[in-house]
Amino acid sequence: MAVPVKVLGPDFSQRGVPAFPPVSLSAEAAPFTPLSVDRSHVDSMSDAEKQFSRCAAKLRTLRSDSDQLRHELNLLFDQLLSENYNKTVDPNINIRPEDVCTLLKHASSLVPLNQEHLVIKFCQLVHHLLNQLKVIMDERTFDVLIDYTAAALKECSTWTHADVLLALSAVVYGNGPHCPKLISDLLGEDGAILKYSSPSQPNMELRHVALNCMANICLRIPGQPPLDDQYRSVCFSIFLKTLQSPKPPNTDELFYCMVIQAALKGLQCCLSGGKWKFGGGEELGSVLAVLKRLMFQGAPGVIAEWPTVLYPAPLPQYESFSAPKPAVPAKSSEPSKDAAVPGKASGNKKRKSKGKGKKAKSEESKEDDRDQGDKEPTFQKEGKGGKGEEETLSKPSSSFLYPFWKLNSSDSEFSDPEGNAQSKLRLNHGRVRQGALHGMLAVVKAVEKRTLYGYWSSFIPDSPSGGAPPLTLLTIVLKDPSPKVRLCALQVLSAILDGSRQFLAVAEDTASPRTSYTPFSFTLATAVRELHRGLNLALLAETSPQTLTQVIKCLAFLVANAPYHRLKPGLLSLLWKQIRPYLRHRDVTVRVSVLTLYEALVTTQAPLPEVQLLLQQPEVSSGSGSGSFTPRNSSLSWRQRNGGASPARTPATPSERNSCTHSPHLPHTPTEEDKTSPWLLQLCVSLVTQPREDQSDSEGAGGGAALEPAPVRLEALQVLSHLVRGYFSLTQASLCEIGHVSARCLGETDCSIQLHGAKLLEEFGTGIILQYRTESNVPESSRVPITQVVQFWLEVLSGPLNGALQNEQYPTLQASACDTLASILPQAFAQLPDKTQLMCITVLLGLTYTDNYLVKTAAVRALGVYILFPCLREDVMFVADTANIILAALDDRSTNVRAKAAWSLGNLTDTLIANMQNVGVDFQEEVSDMLLLKMLQAATRAAADKDRVKSNAVRALGNLLHFLRETQMTRAVFQRPLEDAVRALVKTVQSEATMKVRWNACYALGNAFRNPALPLESAPWSHDAFSALCHVVTSCKNFKVRIKSAAALAVPANRSCYGDTKRFSCVWHSLATALENSEDTNDFLEYRYSASLRLTLSQALLHLLSVSQLQDMPTLRASLASEEGRGIKEHLIKYLRAEEGGVEEADEERDSREDSCNPQQRIVGLKETLIRLKSLMAEGEEVGEEVKEKVINFLEDLVKTCEES
């Protein structure tokens, strides 16, 4: 048999022509047949791709010494420039970036710099290809093009520089930090870009491309380093000067708009390219002033003299007067042409300009045309009562109430060419306004919130309507003709409102108004009301789905941050009514945003009385004052109505619109007959479970009834969860219904739906637990009956929750299912069947062995909850199993797992203390010594971990030291771990850890001191423990830490625990000093705890007096006879009279204090101390009479003073 030989086909280098495959020649091979060239790939190429391939192949054959080089390059460049490579035009274009880079590198070597016409075409080609194909260049190509364009700027004539800079802007797009040498040359003192971008540059085209190139240099791609601050500052200064400079005389308005757009883009890139700090003085005010002016560039009817600087002030008083510096007037000649004149509609040629001009212009015109329709009431309401003002209208007229773009185009006096020019100018003015708003958004994100608060009044109205309406963001939202501009204004407003809760928290208008002056709180409240009014009008007027979505999102930000409990009711009632029709909007994003707004409504300051009443209201038909549907029926009625108009075009009836002009009416208080499930709950349940009957949406097309889209269902589930969390008393009647919804969600295949179903169960379980807590003020008759709770969990635990617990493919779902198990009411858990209880415990124990940290964290936390259940905590076997699981988790590499394990260990040790007090020594003896030793050692190690772990580890140490018996402490195996544990607590108290950690450590030491078996009088670590507490009680800046350290020092019940006289004296003087300095703090937030601190310190001092012995009398006499004693007496009198309440104390502090707040009981305790000391001194002779009398007299004076009062 012949040996097969491999024969390779020729190598076709031209792209699109395949190489011949290898052919095996042998006796058995098939007969050879000629293979024709497979042109299937070539035929599938787009025309632009074929043209590029032909030109690239031709270009590769050219040589620099060819006689026809110039002619051939001209022809090839023209052919390449003639093609449109934009994928939006032809999605099949697939030109490889490496082919583009190869072509540009080779072409740059063929075009000499002395052939300036070729240089221009090559630069145009660079911009054309890089811009349309979005090519990411390799490093070599980048260097070649940078060097070429830099050389062209130096050697070529000025008339070529516009095209060279155009190419350079495409090359440096997002690559500014990678070419530091070029940047230093271009932005240096005599740099080309700096020269051409200067406001003094007469050539507007050069100025435009230079600014655009500078903006691309400043642009930062995510993940890339920012441009050096030095050059960013230079660019920022140029951009700001450009925006501040007036339009040069005899300059075309269209070109000027393009220059302004480039400067605005650059300003945005500077602010978004990393951390930015505005310079001192008025820089921020200057930027805000120029951006505010440009937000209204070309806006119809707006002719104003704008201030050059905005100053931070609580009131917009500076807007009514001339600015300190000469104001820059709006130089635009076009706005005066566009200004609305009664009976005329200048420039309104939208409809005649269709099909003319660029595609972007026609798209904008279409969007403007879509604004025709329902907006008339909006403009009338906004402009009502508007008389002349500095920053609004120079000549207010009735036509401004009806914006010029809403007038009939047939009223225009322009011819077609004039109308086309006006349309282009309007389009570019809109882009300027859009760019200014983008810049404002960048400023809002770059500046600290507290700095921006001073400028609120410049952008948000804070005076009631009726006077001259100021020019604010709401003016743009309501009156700008472009939906894109309105969308940007809403985005800026949302960013300003986001995170403003602390600032708005002082707003209040519930008090009677003052006539002499306007409080700042009332001004803020007025701003909130004006925002509600303006956004409600925008809600009714908006027709663009994208902008409408942003209106609703902006309302959600406002609702989430405004303090409605300090405002007059009614704002939310009107909003609640107006938002309802949009639940049936045809656009999915609008429906989702409406649900997001409802989520904010039921979340803000929940439970809010106004929202509580709204939830209980039956549905009212539009324009009527009484309900005609029950909540259950109304939640479904919007699906079942036929022939109803879509709110996409007509969101509200005229009666609904008219209703917004009146003062909002408060909902009536529901009667017994009205007490049903909230209609919002019924609505969300129907959105999640029922098919959508309206199939007009694209997502609903197809056979059969489809459910709501996933985003709508997910948001509805979130609304349900927040509704249950904030208004549980209204939702508890729907216990079974919520259980069925959750079960259905858990049974679906979509993991997100399953996850939200599990979270809904967890929220409902948590709500039941809160009802049954000891401190709950819910009467027993209003709670969910235990029998219903047990039945609810029986159905849940026998349903698809088990599948979620075992779903290893979705760890997040498993973790959420563990949290659901942890939300079972302890009393209900005790009544579950034994097999169900065992199933819950077994599943949780098993999930702690998983490798996923989310699941392990949730399982360990759930066990930490179960260990507190009364029906489980006395089960020694369960306690031991849980302890071993927790000990293993404390060694996990995940901090989250260790943090939850430490929390669970703290709960477990709380259980040990509870059992010790309730069961007694029997339980202590049943717990293994070895297990206690392991827990003590593990908690000691955890006390050296991160603060998240440490805070609960020290809590566990305190409990364990309290739990240990004397027989265990005396064992050698416990001696070293015991000392290590106490020293770990001492170290934590003295450390620079977070205050919560130190607070817990002080509490732990006090807890340990409660153990009478602890050898405080003889142990070597005892001195360190008392010294640490004495130091903290006098020096710690956090008053809660001082309170806990003082409480710990008052714990030891016997004088022997305080050691010798020196240690007792140290404790006494530390407490006295702390009492004297209890009001000394630089932090106002700490001052609110000063009363609680004085109360605890006074209690501690009286405790020391009650246990003092004869040897302590000299110390006490010296202290009480000095200035220190007078201060002590003053504070003790206030304590004994209960003149200071300590209202800011935590529950643990109040519970740990053994004495009552009853002044009589405190005086009785003081009398007992006095009697004991008198008898003690009568027996002792070693103390002088003077010492005895001073201490006795001090106590007698205290008793007498308190009794007299």
Short mmCIF file of C-alpha atoms in Angstrom, two decimals, residues 638-864:
data_model
loop_
_atom_site.label_atom_id
_atom_site.label_comp_id
_atom_site.label_asym_id
_atom_site.label_seq_id
_atom_site.Cartn_x
_atom_site.Cartn_y
_atom_site.Cartn_z
CA TRP A 638 -58.45 47.31 35.48
CA ARG A 639 -57.74 44.02 33.76
CA GLN A 640 -61.35 43.33 32.93
CA ARG A 641 -62.43 46.69 31.60
CA ASN A 642 -63.08 46.78 27.90
CA GLY A 643 -62.75 49.87 25.78
CA GLY A 644 -60.86 51.84 28.41
CA ALA A 645 -58.46 54.40 27.05
CA SER A 646 -54.81 53.65 27.58
CA PRO A 647 -53.07 56.12 29.87
CA ALA A 648 -50.19 56.21 27.41
CA ARG A 649 -52.14 58.89 25.54
CA THR A 650 -54.91 59.89 27.94
CA PRO A 651 -53.68 59.06 31.43
CA ALA A 652 -56.51 60.78 33.21
CA THR A 653 -59.99 62.04 32.59
CA PRO A 654 -60.65 65.78 32.59
CA SER A 655 -62.29 65.48 35.98
CA GLU A 656 -59.15 63.84 37.34
CA ARG A 657 -57.03 66.62 35.91
CA ASN A 658 -59.22 69.31 37.33
CA SER A 659 -59.04 67.65 40.71
CA CYS A 660 -55.35 68.29 40.97
CA THR A 661 -55.89 72.02 41.06
CA HIS A 662 -57.85 71.81 44.29
CA SER A 663 -56.49 71.12 47.71
CA PRO A 664 -56.17 67.37 48.26
CA HIS A 665 -58.93 65.87 50.35
CA LEU A 666 -57.99 63.56 53.17
CA PRO A 667 -59.38 60.03 52.98
CA HIS A 668 -62.22 59.26 55.31
CA THR A 669 -61.61 57.11 58.36
CA PRO A 670 -62.73 53.57 57.53
CA THR A 671 -65.60 52.04 59.44
CA GLU A 672 -65.92 48.45 60.53
CA GLU A 673 -67.51 47.58 57.19
CA ASP A 674 -64.45 48.86 55.34
CA LYS A 675 -62.00 46.58 57.15
CA THR A 676 -60.91 44.22 54.40
CA SER A 677 -57.58 43.37 52.85
CA PRO A 678 -55.86 46.47 51.39
CA TRP A 679 -56.61 46.91 47.71
CA LEU A 680 -52.90 47.33 47.04
CA LEU A 681 -52.31 43.86 48.45
CA GLN A 682 -55.06 42.45 46.23
CA LEU A 683 -53.62 44.24 43.24
CA CYS A 684 -50.11 42.86 43.79
CA VAL A 685 -51.47 39.36 44.33
CA SER A 686 -53.35 39.56 41.03
CA LEU A 687 -50.28 40.89 39.21
CA VAL A 688 -48.22 37.96 40.47
CA THR A 689 -50.71 35.13 40.01
CA GLN A 690 -53.32 36.03 37.41
CA PRO A 691 -52.88 36.09 33.63
CA ARG A 692 -52.84 39.43 31.90
CA GLU A 693 -55.97 39.76 29.83
CA ASP A 694 -54.80 42.82 27.93
CA GLN A 695 -52.51 41.29 25.27
CA SER A 696 -51.72 44.53 23.47
CA ASP A 697 -48.18 44.45 24.82
CA SER A 698 -45.53 42.87 22.70
CA GLU A 699 -44.61 40.63 25.60
CA GLY A 700 -48.16 39.31 25.69
CA ALA A 701 -48.32 38.20 22.09
CA GLY A 702 -48.85 34.55 21.39
CA GLY A 703 -51.40 31.92 22.13
CA GLY A 704 -52.97 31.55 25.52
CA ALA A 705 -53.18 33.94 28.43
CA ALA A 706 -49.77 35.09 29.57
CA LEU A 707 -48.75 36.23 33.02
CA GLU A 708 -47.41 39.69 33.62
CA PRO A 709 -43.79 40.22 32.50
CA ALA A 710 -41.20 39.15 35.06
CA PRO A 711 -40.15 42.72 36.05
CA VAL A 712 -43.76 43.60 36.91
CA ARG A 713 -44.24 40.43 38.95
CA LEU A 714 -40.95 40.91 40.80
CA GLU A 715 -41.76 44.51 41.67
CA ALA A 716 -45.26 43.48 42.80
CA LEU A 717 -43.69 40.92 45.13
CA GLN A 718 -41.38 43.60 46.53
CA VAL A 719 -44.36 45.88 47.15
CA LEU A 720 -46.06 43.00 48.96
CA SER A 721 -43.00 42.44 51.14
CA HIS A 722 -42.73 46.11 52.11
CA LEU A 723 -46.48 46.32 52.67
CA VAL A 724 -46.28 43.37 55.06
CA ARG A 725 -43.28 44.88 56.84
CA GLY A 726 -44.71 48.37 57.31
CA TYR A 727 -48.45 47.71 57.63
CA PHE A 728 -48.66 44.22 59.04
CA SER A 729 -51.88 44.88 60.95
CA LEU A 730 -53.66 45.56 57.64
CA THR A 731 -52.22 42.54 55.85
CA GLN A 732 -52.55 39.89 58.55
CA ALA A 733 -56.12 39.14 57.46
CA SER A 734 -54.65 37.84 54.17
CA LEU A 735 -52.51 35.22 55.89
CA CYS A 736 -53.68 32.31 53.75
CA GLU A 737 -53.65 34.31 50.54
CA ILE A 738 -50.04 35.41 51.05
CA GLY A 739 -49.11 31.83 51.86
CA HIS A 740 -50.63 30.65 48.58
CA VAL A 741 -48.86 33.38 46.61
CA SER A 742 -45.52 32.46 48.17
CA ALA A 743 -46.10 28.76 47.56
CA ARG A 744 -46.91 29.44 43.93
CA CYS A 745 -43.79 31.57 43.51
CA LEU A 746 -41.60 28.92 45.14
CA GLY A 747 -43.03 26.34 42.74
CA GLU A 748 -42.04 28.28 39.61
CA THR A 749 -38.89 27.78 37.57
CA ASP A 750 -37.72 31.40 37.60
CA CYS A 751 -35.21 31.68 40.44
CA SER A 752 -35.89 35.39 40.95
CA ILE A 753 -39.60 34.76 41.46
CA GLN A 754 -38.78 31.93 43.87
CA LEU A 755 -36.40 34.19 45.80
CA HIS A 756 -38.95 36.96 46.22
CA GLY A 757 -41.58 34.40 47.24
CA ALA A 758 -39.28 33.19 50.02
CA LYS A 759 -38.56 36.77 51.13
CA LEU A 760 -42.30 37.46 51.31
CA LEU A 761 -42.69 34.50 53.66
CA GLU A 762 -39.83 35.75 55.78
CA GLU A 763 -41.37 39.23 56.08
CA PHE A 764 -44.72 37.78 57.09
CA GLY A 765 -43.10 35.53 59.67
CA THR A 766 -41.11 38.46 61.06
CA GLY A 767 -44.31 40.52 61.34
CA ILE A 768 -45.95 37.79 63.42
CA ILE A 769 -42.89 37.57 65.68
CA LEU A 770 -42.95 41.35 66.28
CA GLN A 771 -46.60 41.10 67.33
CA TYR A 772 -45.78 38.52 69.99
CA ARG A 773 -42.72 40.25 71.45
CA THR A 774 -42.91 41.25 75.09
CA GLU A 775 -42.51 44.95 74.35
CA SER A 776 -45.19 44.89 71.63
CA ASN A 777 -48.17 47.15 72.25
CA VAL A 778 -50.47 45.10 70.01
CA PRO A 779 -53.35 43.77 72.14
CA GLU A 780 -53.72 40.02 72.21
CA SER A 781 -57.11 40.20 70.52
CA SER A 782 -55.54 41.93 67.50
CA ARG A 783 -52.72 39.42 67.04
CA VAL A 784 -52.78 36.60 64.55
CA PRO A 785 -54.10 33.61 66.51
CA ILE A 786 -51.52 30.96 67.30
CA THR A 787 -53.68 28.29 65.67
CA GLN A 788 -53.66 30.19 62.37
CA VAL A 789 -49.91 30.72 62.61
CA VAL A 790 -49.33 27.00 63.19
CA GLN A 791 -51.59 26.08 60.26
CA PHE A 792 -49.85 28.65 58.06
CA TRP A 793 -46.39 27.20 58.74
CA LEU A 794 -47.63 23.62 58.38
CA GLU A 795 -48.78 24.42 54.85
CA VAL A 796 -45.59 26.28 54.02
CA LEU A 797 -43.28 23.58 55.36
CA SER A 798 -45.16 20.84 53.53
CA GLY A 799 -45.04 22.78 50.27
CA PRO A 800 -42.32 23.84 47.84
CA LEU A 801 -40.15 25.48 50.52
CA ASN A 802 -38.44 22.12 50.95
CA GLY A 803 -37.44 22.20 47.30
CA ALA A 804 -35.95 25.65 47.73
CA LEU A 805 -33.94 24.45 50.74
CA GLN A 806 -32.45 21.63 48.67
CA ASN A 807 -31.89 23.65 45.48
CA GLU A 808 -28.11 23.59 45.29
CA GLN A 809 -28.08 25.30 41.88
CA TYR A 810 -29.27 28.59 43.41
CA PRO A 811 -27.44 29.22 46.70
CA THR A 812 -29.14 32.60 47.14
CA LEU A 813 -32.52 30.88 47.14
CA GLN A 814 -31.27 28.32 49.66
CA ALA A 815 -30.02 31.11 51.93
CA SER A 816 -33.34 32.94 51.69
CA ALA A 817 -35.19 29.70 52.52
CA CYS A 818 -33.02 29.37 55.65
CA ASP A 819 -33.98 32.92 56.64
CA THR A 820 -37.61 31.91 56.14
CA LEU A 821 -37.19 28.99 58.56
CA ALA A 822 -35.68 31.41 61.07
CA SER A 823 -38.82 33.59 60.94
CA ILE A 824 -41.12 30.99 62.51
CA LEU A 825 -42.80 32.23 65.68
CA PRO A 826 -41.25 30.32 68.66
CA GLN A 827 -44.68 29.64 70.19
CA ALA A 828 -45.91 28.27 66.86
CA PHE A 829 -42.77 26.17 66.41
CA ALA A 830 -43.44 24.51 69.75
CA GLN A 831 -46.87 23.41 68.49
CA LEU A 832 -45.64 22.00 65.20
CA PRO A 833 -45.52 18.17 64.96
CA ASP A 834 -42.29 16.63 66.18
CA LYS A 835 -41.39 15.39 62.70
CA THR A 836 -41.78 18.91 61.29
CA GLN A 837 -39.57 20.37 64.03
CA LEU A 838 -37.01 17.65 63.42
CA MET A 839 -37.08 18.32 59.69
CA CYS A 840 -36.34 22.04 60.21
CA ILE A 841 -33.46 21.34 62.59
CA THR A 842 -32.00 18.55 60.46
CA VAL A 843 -32.07 20.65 57.29
CA LEU A 844 -30.35 23.57 58.98
CA LEU A 845 -27.69 21.39 60.56
CA GLY A 846 -27.02 19.79 57.19
CA LEU A 847 -26.77 23.07 55.30
CA THR A 848 -23.98 24.27 57.60
CA TYR A 849 -21.70 21.77 55.87
CA THR A 850 -22.17 23.27 52.41
CA ASP A 851 -19.28 24.98 50.65
CA ASN A 852 -21.26 28.07 49.70
CA TYR A 853 -20.74 30.84 52.23
CA LEU A 854 -24.18 32.40 51.63
CA VAL A 855 -25.99 29.20 52.55
CA LYS A 856 -23.68 28.46 55.46
CA THR A 857 -24.11 31.99 56.83
CA ALA A 858 -27.91 31.78 56.67
CA ALA A 859 -28.01 28.29 58.20
CA VAL A 860 -25.73 29.26 61.11
CA ARG A 861 -27.83 32.36 61.73
CA ALA A 862 -31.05 30.31 61.72
CA LEU A 863 -29.56 27.94 64.30
CA GLY A 864 -28.66 31.01 66.37
#
